[in-house]
CSV table of C-alpha atoms and ligand atoms in Angstrom, one decimal:
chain,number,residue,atom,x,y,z
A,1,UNK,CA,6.7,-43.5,49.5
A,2,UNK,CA,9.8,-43.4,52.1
A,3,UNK,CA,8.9,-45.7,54.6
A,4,UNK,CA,12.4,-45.2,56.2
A,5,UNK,CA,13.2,-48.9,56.5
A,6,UNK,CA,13.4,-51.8,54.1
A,7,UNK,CA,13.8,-55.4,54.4
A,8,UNK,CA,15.5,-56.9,51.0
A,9,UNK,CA,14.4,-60.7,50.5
A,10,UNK,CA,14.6,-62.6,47.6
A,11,UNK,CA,13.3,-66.5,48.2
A,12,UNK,CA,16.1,-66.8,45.9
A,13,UNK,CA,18.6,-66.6,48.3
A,14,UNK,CA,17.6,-70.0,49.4
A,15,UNK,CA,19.6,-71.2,46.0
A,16,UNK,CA,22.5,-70.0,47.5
A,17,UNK,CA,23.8,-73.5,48.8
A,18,UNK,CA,27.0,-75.2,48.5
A,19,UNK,CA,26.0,-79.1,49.1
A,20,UNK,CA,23.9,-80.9,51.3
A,21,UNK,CA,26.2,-81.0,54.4
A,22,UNK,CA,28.0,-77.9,54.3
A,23,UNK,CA,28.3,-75.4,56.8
A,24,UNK,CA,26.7,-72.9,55.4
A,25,UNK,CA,22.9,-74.0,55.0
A,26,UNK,CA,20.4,-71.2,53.2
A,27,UNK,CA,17.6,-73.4,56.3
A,28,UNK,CA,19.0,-70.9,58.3
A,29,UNK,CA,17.8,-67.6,56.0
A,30,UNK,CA,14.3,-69.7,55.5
A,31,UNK,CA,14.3,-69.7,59.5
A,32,UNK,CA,15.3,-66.5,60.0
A,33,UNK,CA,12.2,-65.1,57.5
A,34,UNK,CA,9.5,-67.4,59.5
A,35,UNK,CA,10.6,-66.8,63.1
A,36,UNK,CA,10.8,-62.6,62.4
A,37,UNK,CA,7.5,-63.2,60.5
A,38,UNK,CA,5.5,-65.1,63.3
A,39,UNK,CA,6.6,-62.7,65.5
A,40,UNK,CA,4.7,-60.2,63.5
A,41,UNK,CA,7.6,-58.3,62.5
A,42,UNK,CA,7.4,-58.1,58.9
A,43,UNK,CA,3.5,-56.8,59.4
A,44,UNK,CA,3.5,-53.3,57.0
A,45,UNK,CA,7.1,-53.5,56.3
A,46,UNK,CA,8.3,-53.0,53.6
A,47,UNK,CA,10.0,-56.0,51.8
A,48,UNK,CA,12.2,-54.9,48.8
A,49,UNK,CA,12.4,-57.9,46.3
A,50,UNK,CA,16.2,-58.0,44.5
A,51,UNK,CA,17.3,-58.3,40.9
A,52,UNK,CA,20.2,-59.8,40.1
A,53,UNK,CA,23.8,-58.4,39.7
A,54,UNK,CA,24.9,-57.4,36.7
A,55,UNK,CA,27.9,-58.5,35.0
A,56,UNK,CA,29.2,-54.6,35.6
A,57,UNK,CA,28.1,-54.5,38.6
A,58,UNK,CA,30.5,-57.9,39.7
A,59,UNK,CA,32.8,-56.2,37.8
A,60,UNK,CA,33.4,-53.6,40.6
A,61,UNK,CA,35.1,-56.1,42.2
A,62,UNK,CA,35.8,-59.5,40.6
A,63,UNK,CA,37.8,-59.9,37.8
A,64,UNK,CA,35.8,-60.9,34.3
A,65,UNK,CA,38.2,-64.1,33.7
A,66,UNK,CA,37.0,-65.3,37.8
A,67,UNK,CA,33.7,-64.2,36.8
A,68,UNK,CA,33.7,-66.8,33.8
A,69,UNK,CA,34.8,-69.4,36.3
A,70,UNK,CA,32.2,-68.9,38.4
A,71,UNK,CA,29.6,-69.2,35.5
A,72,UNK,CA,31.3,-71.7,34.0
A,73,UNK,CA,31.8,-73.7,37.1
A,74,UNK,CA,27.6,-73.4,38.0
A,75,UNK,CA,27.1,-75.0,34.5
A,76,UNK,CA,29.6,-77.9,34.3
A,77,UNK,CA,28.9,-81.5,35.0
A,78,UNK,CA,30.9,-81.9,38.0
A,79,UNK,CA,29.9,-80.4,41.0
A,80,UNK,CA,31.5,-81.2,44.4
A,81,UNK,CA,35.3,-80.8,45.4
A,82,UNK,CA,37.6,-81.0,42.7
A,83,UNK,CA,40.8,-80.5,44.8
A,84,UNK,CA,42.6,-78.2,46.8
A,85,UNK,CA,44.3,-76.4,44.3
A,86,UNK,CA,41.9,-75.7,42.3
A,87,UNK,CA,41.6,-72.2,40.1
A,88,UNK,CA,40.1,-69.5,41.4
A,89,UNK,CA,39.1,-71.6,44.8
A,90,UNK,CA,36.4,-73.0,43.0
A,91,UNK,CA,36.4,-76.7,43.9
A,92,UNK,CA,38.0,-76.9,47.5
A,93,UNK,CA,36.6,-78.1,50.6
A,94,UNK,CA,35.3,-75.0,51.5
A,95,UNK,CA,34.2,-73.3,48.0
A,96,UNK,CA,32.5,-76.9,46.6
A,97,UNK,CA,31.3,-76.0,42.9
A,98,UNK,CA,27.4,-76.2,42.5
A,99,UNK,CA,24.8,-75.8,40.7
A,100,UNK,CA,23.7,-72.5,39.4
A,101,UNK,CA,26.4,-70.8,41.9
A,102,UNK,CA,26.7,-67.7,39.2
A,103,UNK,CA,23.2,-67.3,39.4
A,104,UNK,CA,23.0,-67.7,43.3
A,105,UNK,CA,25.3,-65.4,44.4
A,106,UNK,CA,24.7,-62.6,41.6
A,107,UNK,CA,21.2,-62.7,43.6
A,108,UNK,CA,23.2,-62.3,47.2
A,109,UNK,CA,25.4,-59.5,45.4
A,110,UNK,CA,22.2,-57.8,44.1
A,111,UNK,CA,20.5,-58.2,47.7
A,112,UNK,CA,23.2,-55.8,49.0
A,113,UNK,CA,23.0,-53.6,46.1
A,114,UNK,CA,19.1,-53.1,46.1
A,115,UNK,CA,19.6,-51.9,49.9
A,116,UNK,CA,22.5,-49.4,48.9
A,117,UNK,CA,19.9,-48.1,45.9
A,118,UNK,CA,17.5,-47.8,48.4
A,119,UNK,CA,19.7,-46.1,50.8
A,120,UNK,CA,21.0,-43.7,48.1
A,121,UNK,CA,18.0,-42.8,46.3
A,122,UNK,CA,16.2,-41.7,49.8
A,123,UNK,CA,13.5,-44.0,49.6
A,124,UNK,CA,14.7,-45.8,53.2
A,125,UNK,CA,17.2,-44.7,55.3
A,126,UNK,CA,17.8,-48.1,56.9
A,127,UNK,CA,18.0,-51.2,54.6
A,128,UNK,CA,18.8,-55.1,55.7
A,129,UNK,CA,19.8,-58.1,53.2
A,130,UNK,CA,20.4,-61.0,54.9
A,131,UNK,CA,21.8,-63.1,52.3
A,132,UNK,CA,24.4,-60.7,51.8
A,133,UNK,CA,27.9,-60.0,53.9
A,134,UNK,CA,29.9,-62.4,51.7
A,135,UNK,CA,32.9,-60.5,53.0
A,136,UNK,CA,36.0,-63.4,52.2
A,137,UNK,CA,35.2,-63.3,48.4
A,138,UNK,CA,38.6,-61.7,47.0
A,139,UNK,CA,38.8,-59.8,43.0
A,140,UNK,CA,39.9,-63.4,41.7
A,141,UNK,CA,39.3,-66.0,43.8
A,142,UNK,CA,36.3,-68.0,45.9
A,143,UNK,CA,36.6,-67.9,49.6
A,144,UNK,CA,35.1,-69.0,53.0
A,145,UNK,CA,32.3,-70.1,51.7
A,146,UNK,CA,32.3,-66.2,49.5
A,147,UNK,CA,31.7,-66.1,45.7
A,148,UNK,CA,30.7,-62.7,45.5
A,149,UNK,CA,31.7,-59.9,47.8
A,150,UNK,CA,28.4,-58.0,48.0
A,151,UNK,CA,29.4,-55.5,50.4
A,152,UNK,CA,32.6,-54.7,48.5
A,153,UNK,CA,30.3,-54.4,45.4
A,154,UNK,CA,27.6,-52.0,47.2
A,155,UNK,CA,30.3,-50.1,49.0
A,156,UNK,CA,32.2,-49.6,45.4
A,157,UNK,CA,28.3,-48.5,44.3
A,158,UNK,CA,27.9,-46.0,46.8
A,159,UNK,CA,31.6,-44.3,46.2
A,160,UNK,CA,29.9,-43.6,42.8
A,161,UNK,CA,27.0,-42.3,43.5
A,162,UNK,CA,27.7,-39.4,45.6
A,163,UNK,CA,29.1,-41.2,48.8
A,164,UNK,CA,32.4,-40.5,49.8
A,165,UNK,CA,32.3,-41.3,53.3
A,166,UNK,CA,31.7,-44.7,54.3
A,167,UNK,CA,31.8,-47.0,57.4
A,168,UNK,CA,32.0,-50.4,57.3
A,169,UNK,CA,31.9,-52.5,61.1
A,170,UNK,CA,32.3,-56.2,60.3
A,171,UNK,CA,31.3,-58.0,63.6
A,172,UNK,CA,31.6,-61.3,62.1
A,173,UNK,CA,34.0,-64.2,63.9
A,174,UNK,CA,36.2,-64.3,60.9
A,175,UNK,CA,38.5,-61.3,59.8
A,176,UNK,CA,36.8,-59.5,56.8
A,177,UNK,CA,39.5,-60.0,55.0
A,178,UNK,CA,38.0,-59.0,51.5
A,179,UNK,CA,36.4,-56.1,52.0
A,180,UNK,CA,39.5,-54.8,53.9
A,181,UNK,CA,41.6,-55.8,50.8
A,182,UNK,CA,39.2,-53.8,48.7
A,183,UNK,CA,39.2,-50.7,50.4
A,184,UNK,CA,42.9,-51.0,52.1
A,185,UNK,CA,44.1,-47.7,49.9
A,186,UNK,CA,41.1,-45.7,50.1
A,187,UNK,CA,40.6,-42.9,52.2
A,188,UNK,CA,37.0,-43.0,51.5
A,189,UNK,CA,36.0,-45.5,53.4
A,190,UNK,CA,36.9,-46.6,56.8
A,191,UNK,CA,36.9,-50.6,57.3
A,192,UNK,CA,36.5,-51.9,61.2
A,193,UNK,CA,37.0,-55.8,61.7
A,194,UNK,CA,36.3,-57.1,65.2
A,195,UNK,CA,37.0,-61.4,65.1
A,196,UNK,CA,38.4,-63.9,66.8
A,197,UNK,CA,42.2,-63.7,66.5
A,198,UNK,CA,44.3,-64.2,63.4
A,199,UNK,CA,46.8,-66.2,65.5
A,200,UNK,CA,43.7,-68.8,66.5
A,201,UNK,CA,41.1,-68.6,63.2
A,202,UNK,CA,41.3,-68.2,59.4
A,203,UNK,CA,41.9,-66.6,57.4
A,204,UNK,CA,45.4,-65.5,59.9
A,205,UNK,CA,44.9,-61.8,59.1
A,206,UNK,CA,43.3,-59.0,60.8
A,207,UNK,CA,46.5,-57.9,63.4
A,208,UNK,CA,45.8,-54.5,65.2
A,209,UNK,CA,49.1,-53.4,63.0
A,210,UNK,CA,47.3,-53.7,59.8
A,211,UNK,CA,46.0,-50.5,59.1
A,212,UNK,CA,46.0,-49.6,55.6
A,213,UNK,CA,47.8,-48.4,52.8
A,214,UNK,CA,48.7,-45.2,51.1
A,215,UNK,CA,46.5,-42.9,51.1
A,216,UNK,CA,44.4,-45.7,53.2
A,217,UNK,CA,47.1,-45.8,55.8
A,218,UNK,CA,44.6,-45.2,59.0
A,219,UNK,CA,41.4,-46.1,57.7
A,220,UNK,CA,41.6,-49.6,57.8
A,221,UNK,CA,40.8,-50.9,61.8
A,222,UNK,CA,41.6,-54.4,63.4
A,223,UNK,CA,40.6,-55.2,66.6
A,224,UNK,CA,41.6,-59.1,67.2
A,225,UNK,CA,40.0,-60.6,70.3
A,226,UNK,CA,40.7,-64.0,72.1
A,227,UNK,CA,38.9,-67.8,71.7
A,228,UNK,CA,36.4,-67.4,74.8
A,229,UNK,CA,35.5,-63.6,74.6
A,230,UNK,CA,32.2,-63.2,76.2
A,231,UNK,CA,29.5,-60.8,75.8
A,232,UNK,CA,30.6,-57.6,78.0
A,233,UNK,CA,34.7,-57.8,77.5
A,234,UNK,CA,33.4,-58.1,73.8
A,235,UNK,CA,31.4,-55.3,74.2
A,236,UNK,CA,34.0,-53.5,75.9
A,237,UNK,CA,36.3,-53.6,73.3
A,238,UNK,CA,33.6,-52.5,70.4
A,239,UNK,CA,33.2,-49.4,72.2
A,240,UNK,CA,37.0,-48.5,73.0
A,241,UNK,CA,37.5,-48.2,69.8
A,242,UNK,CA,34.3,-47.7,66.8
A,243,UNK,CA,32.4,-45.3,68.2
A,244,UNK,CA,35.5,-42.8,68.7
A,245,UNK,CA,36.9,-44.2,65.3
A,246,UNK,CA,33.4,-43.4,63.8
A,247,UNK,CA,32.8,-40.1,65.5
A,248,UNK,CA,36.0,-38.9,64.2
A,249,UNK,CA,35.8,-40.6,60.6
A,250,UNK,CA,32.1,-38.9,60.1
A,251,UNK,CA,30.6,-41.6,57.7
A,252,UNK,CA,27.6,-40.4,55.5
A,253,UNK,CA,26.4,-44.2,56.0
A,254,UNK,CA,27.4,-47.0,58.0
A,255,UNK,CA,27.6,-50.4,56.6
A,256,UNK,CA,27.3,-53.0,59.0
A,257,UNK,CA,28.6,-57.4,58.1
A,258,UNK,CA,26.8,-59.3,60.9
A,259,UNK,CA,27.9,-62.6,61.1
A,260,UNK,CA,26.6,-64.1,63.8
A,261,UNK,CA,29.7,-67.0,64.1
A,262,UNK,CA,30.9,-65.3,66.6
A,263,UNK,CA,28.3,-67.1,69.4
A,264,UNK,CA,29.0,-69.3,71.6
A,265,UNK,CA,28.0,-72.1,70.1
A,266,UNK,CA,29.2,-72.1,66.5
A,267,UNK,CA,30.5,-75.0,65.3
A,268,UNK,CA,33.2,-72.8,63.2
A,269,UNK,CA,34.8,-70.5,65.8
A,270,UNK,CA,35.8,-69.7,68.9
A,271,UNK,CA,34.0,-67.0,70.3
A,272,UNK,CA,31.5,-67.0,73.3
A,273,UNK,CA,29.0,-64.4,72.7
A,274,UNK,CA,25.0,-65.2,73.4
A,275,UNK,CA,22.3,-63.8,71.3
A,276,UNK,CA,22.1,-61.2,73.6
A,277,UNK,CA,25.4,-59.9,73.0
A,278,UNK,CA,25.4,-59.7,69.1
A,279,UNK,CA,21.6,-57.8,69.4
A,280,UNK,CA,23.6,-55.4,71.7
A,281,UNK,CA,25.7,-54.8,68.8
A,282,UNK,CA,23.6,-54.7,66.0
A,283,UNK,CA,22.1,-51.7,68.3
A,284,UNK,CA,25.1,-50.4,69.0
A,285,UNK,CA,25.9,-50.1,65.1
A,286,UNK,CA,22.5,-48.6,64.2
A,287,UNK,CA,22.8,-45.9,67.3
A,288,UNK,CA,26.5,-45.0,65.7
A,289,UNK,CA,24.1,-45.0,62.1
A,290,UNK,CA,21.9,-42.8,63.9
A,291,UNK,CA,24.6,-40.6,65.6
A,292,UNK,CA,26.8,-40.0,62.7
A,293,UNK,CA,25.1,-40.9,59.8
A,294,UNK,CA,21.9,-39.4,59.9
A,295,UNK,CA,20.3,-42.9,60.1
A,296,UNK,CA,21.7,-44.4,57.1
A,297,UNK,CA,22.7,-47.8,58.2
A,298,UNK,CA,22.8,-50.5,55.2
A,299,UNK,CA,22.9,-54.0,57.0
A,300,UNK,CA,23.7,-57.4,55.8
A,301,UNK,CA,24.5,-61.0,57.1
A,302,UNK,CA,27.4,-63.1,56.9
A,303,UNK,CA,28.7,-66.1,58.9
A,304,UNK,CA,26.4,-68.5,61.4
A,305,UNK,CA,26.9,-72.0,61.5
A,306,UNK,CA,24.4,-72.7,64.4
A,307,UNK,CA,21.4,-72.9,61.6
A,308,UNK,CA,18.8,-73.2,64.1
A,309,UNK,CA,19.5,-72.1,67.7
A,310,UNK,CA,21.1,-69.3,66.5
A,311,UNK,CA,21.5,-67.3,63.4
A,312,UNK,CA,17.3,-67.3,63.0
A,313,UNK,CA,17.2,-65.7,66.5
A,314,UNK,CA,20.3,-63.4,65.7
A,315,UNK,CA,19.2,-61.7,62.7
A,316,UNK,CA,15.6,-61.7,63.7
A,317,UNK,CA,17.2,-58.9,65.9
A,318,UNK,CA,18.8,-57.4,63.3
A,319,UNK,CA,15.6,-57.2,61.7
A,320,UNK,CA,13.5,-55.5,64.2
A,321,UNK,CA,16.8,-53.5,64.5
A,322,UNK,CA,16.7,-51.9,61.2
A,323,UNK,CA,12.7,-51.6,61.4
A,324,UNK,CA,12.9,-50.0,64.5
A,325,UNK,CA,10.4,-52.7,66.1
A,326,UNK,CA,11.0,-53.0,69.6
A,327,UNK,CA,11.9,-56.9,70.3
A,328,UNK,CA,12.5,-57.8,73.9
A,329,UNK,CA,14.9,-60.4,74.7
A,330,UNK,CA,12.7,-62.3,76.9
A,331,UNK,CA,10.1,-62.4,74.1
A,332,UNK,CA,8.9,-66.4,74.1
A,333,UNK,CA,9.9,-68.1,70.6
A,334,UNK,CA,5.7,-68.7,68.8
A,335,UNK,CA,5.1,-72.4,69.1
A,336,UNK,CA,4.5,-72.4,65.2
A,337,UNK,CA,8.0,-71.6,64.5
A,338,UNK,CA,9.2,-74.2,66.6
A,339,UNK,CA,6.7,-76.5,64.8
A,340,UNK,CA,8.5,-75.1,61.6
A,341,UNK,CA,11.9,-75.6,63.0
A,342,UNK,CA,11.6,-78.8,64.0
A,343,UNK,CA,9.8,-80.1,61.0
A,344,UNK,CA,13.2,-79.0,59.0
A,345,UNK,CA,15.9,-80.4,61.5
A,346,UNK,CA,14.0,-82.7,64.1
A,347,UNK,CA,17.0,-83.3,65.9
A,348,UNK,CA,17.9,-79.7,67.5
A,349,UNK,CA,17.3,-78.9,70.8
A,350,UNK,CA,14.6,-75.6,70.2
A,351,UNK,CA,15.2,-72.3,72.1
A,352,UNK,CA,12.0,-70.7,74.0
A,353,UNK,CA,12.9,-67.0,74.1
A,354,UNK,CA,14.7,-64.3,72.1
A,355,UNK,CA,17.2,-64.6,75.0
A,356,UNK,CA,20.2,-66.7,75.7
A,357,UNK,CA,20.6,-65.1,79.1
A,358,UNK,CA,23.2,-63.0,78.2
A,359,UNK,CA,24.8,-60.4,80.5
A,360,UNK,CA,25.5,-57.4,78.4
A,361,UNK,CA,26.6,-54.9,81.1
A,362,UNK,CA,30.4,-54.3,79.8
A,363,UNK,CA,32.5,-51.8,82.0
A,364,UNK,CA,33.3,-49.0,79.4
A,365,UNK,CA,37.2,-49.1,78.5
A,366,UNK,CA,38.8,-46.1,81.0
A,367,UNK,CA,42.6,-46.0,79.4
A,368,UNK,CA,45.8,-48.0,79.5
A,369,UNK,CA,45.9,-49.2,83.2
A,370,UNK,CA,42.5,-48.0,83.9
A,371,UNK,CA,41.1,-51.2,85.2
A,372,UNK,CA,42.2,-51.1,88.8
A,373,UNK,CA,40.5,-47.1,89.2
A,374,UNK,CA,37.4,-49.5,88.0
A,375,UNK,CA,37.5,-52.1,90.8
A,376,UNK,CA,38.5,-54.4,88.3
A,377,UNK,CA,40.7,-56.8,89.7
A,378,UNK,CA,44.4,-57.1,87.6
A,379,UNK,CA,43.7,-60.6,87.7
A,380,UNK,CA,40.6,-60.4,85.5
A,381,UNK,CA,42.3,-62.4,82.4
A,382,UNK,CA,39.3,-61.7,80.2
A,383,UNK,CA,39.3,-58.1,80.3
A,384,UNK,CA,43.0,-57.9,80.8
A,385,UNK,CA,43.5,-59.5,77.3
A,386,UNK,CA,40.6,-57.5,75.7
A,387,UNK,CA,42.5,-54.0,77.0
A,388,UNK,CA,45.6,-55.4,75.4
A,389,UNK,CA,44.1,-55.7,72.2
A,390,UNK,CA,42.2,-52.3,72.2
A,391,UNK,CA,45.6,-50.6,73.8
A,392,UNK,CA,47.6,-52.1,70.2
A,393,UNK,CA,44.5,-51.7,67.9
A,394,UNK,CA,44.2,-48.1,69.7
A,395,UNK,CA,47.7,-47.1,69.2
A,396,UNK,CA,48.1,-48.3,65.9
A,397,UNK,CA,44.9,-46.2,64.4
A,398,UNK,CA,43.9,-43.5,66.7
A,399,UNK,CA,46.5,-41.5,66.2
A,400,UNK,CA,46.1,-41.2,61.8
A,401,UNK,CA,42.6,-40.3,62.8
A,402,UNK,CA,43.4,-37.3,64.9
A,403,UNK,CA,42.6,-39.1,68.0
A,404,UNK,CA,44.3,-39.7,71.3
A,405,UNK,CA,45.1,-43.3,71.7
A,406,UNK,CA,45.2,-43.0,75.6
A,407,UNK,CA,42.5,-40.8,76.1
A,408,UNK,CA,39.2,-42.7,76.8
A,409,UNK,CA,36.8,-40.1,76.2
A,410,UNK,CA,38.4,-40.5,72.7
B,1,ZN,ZN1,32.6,-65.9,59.8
């Protein structure tokens, strides 16, 4: 049956978690399933259960001595934070060794796969994995809070079975640093990173200049915005520069990260969007999917440290996103998730609607110096400082894509 759309879930996902009081806490998965569920979403859709990933399929990616750590490191009798130096990053701060943490992520890694099967085989055309978008995991080495880099590992799928055109938009706070390195000298696939600057957030990388290498050189997109960015300069700056980059790069499928750090009120970064903005981009990304892709959009998670205010509302978007549901923002929060919610964490202050308020009206980007044709005052700091980013990211890119960096309707 192709029922066009598929959720991938595992309740296995939940396993995925570091320690007790680290930022990354699998409550906010578990609350993402129950609020999209009570508000009837998941009704007749279809919900895709994940294997594992294989030892050859980590091995896309990962290196088989790191992938021996990790295993190694799930199974030993001391958990916790072994130091800062220690191998592979397994035992810092951020990368804590647990339990089972081979076990956990393969699940995450085969999450993202399952929805790139899916994808590939024509059985959906639209497939989200929350648990995935793991996007700091490097070949050899744990990072931000990334064992394995699922969307690395699906991408590296798809290249081999008969994709050779693929998007990926990483709308996460944090630079996608690993999937970039991945890709950076392949032609094949285009990586786009919006975050919160390198000069203000780890991991420090993701400068407009960095554009690939090689044959890659071009195909490899930063767009680094400032601490405070808010919904419609954000917004602004998405579409000054991926729907043109997309347009012209002609992806067979689009592969979306959607970390949802980059709201206003995570703990972890900077960056002021509202619920409202990031839904605007999750449709944003599928209408690109739809555009140039013909609908094949493959989404997955990522960062989003506000477990309960946020990420469950967030991705719930993403999930009537991908199934096409429509999901008003003003939509009222059921009473029995907030019964849920507050049963988990009784100490959060509960939302009431799908909506933070957001405005999401963004004036579209009009050229170098186009802001005063606009009415836009020069003074504007917020929209001045996104145009300088898009005018360097622009510049840098447009041009090895056949594009005109000064041209808007590019
Ligand atoms: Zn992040």
């Amino acid at each position: 049956m192709v029922s066009n759309r598929a959720v991938v879930w595992s309740p296995d996902y939940l396993s995925y978690r570091w320690s007790a009081d680290h930022p990354m806490n699998p409550t906010r998965l578990e609350l993402t399933m129950s609020l999209a569920s009570g508000l009837g979403l998941l009704e007749g859709a279809e919900l895709v259960r994940p294997e594992a990933a294989s030892d050859a399929d980590l091995l896309r990616i990962h290196t088989p001595g790191y992938i021996e750590a990790v295993k190694h490191a799930g199974h030993s009798t001391t958990p916790g934070v072994l130091g800062p130096d220690s191998p592979h990053g397994l035992g810092t701060e951020d990368n804590p060794v647990f339990p089972q943490m081979h076990e956990a992520s393969a699940i995450l890694a085969g999450g993202s796969l399952t929805a790139a099967r899916e994808i590939a085989s024509g059985r959906t055309r639209r497939a989200v994995s929350i648990g995935g978008g793991m996007h700091h995991a490097m070949p050899d080495w744990a990072s931000g809070f990334c064992v394995y880099n699922d969307v690395a590992i699906a991408i590296s799928w798809l290249l081999d079975n008969g994709f050779d055109r693929i998007a990926y938009i990483d709308v996460d706070a944090h630079h996608g640093d690993g999937v970039q390195h991945a890709f950076a000298d392949d032609p094949r696939v285009l990586t786009i990173s919006l975050h919160q600057h390198p000069a203000t957030l780890w991991p420090n990388t993701g400068w407009s200049s960095e554009i690939g290498r090689g044959s890659g050189e071009g195909t490899t997109i930063n767009l680094p915005v400032l601490p405070g960015t808010v919904d419609a300069p954000w917004l602004r700056g998405f579409h000054a520069v991926v729907p043109g980059a997309i347009a012209a790069f002609r992806p067979q499928i689009v592969v979306s990260q959607c970390g949802v750090d980059s709201h206003r009120e995570d703990p972890l970064a900077d960056l002021a969007l509202t619920i409202d903005g990031q839904r605007a981009a999750f449709l944003a990304m599928r209408d690109l999917a739809d555009r140039h892709a013909e609908g094949r959009w493959l989404a997955v998670g990522g960062g989003g440290y506000g477990l309960v205010r946020v990420v469950p509302r967030a991705w719930t978007h993403l999930i009537a996103a991908a199934l096409d549901v429509e999901l008003r923002p003003d939509r009222a929060v059921p009473e029995s998730w907030r019964e849920r919610a507050h049963s988990l964490v009784p100490s959060v202050d509960l939302p009431v609607s799908m909506s933070d308020g957001g405005d999401v009206d963004y004036l579209p980007w009009d050229g170098p110096g186009g802001a005063p044709e606009t009415g836009i005052p020069a003074v504007d700091r917020a929209l001045t400082r996104v145009d300088s980013a898009v005018i360097a990211t622009r510049r840098a890119c447009f041009p090895l894509l056949g594009l005109d960096p000064e041209d808007p309707r590019d």
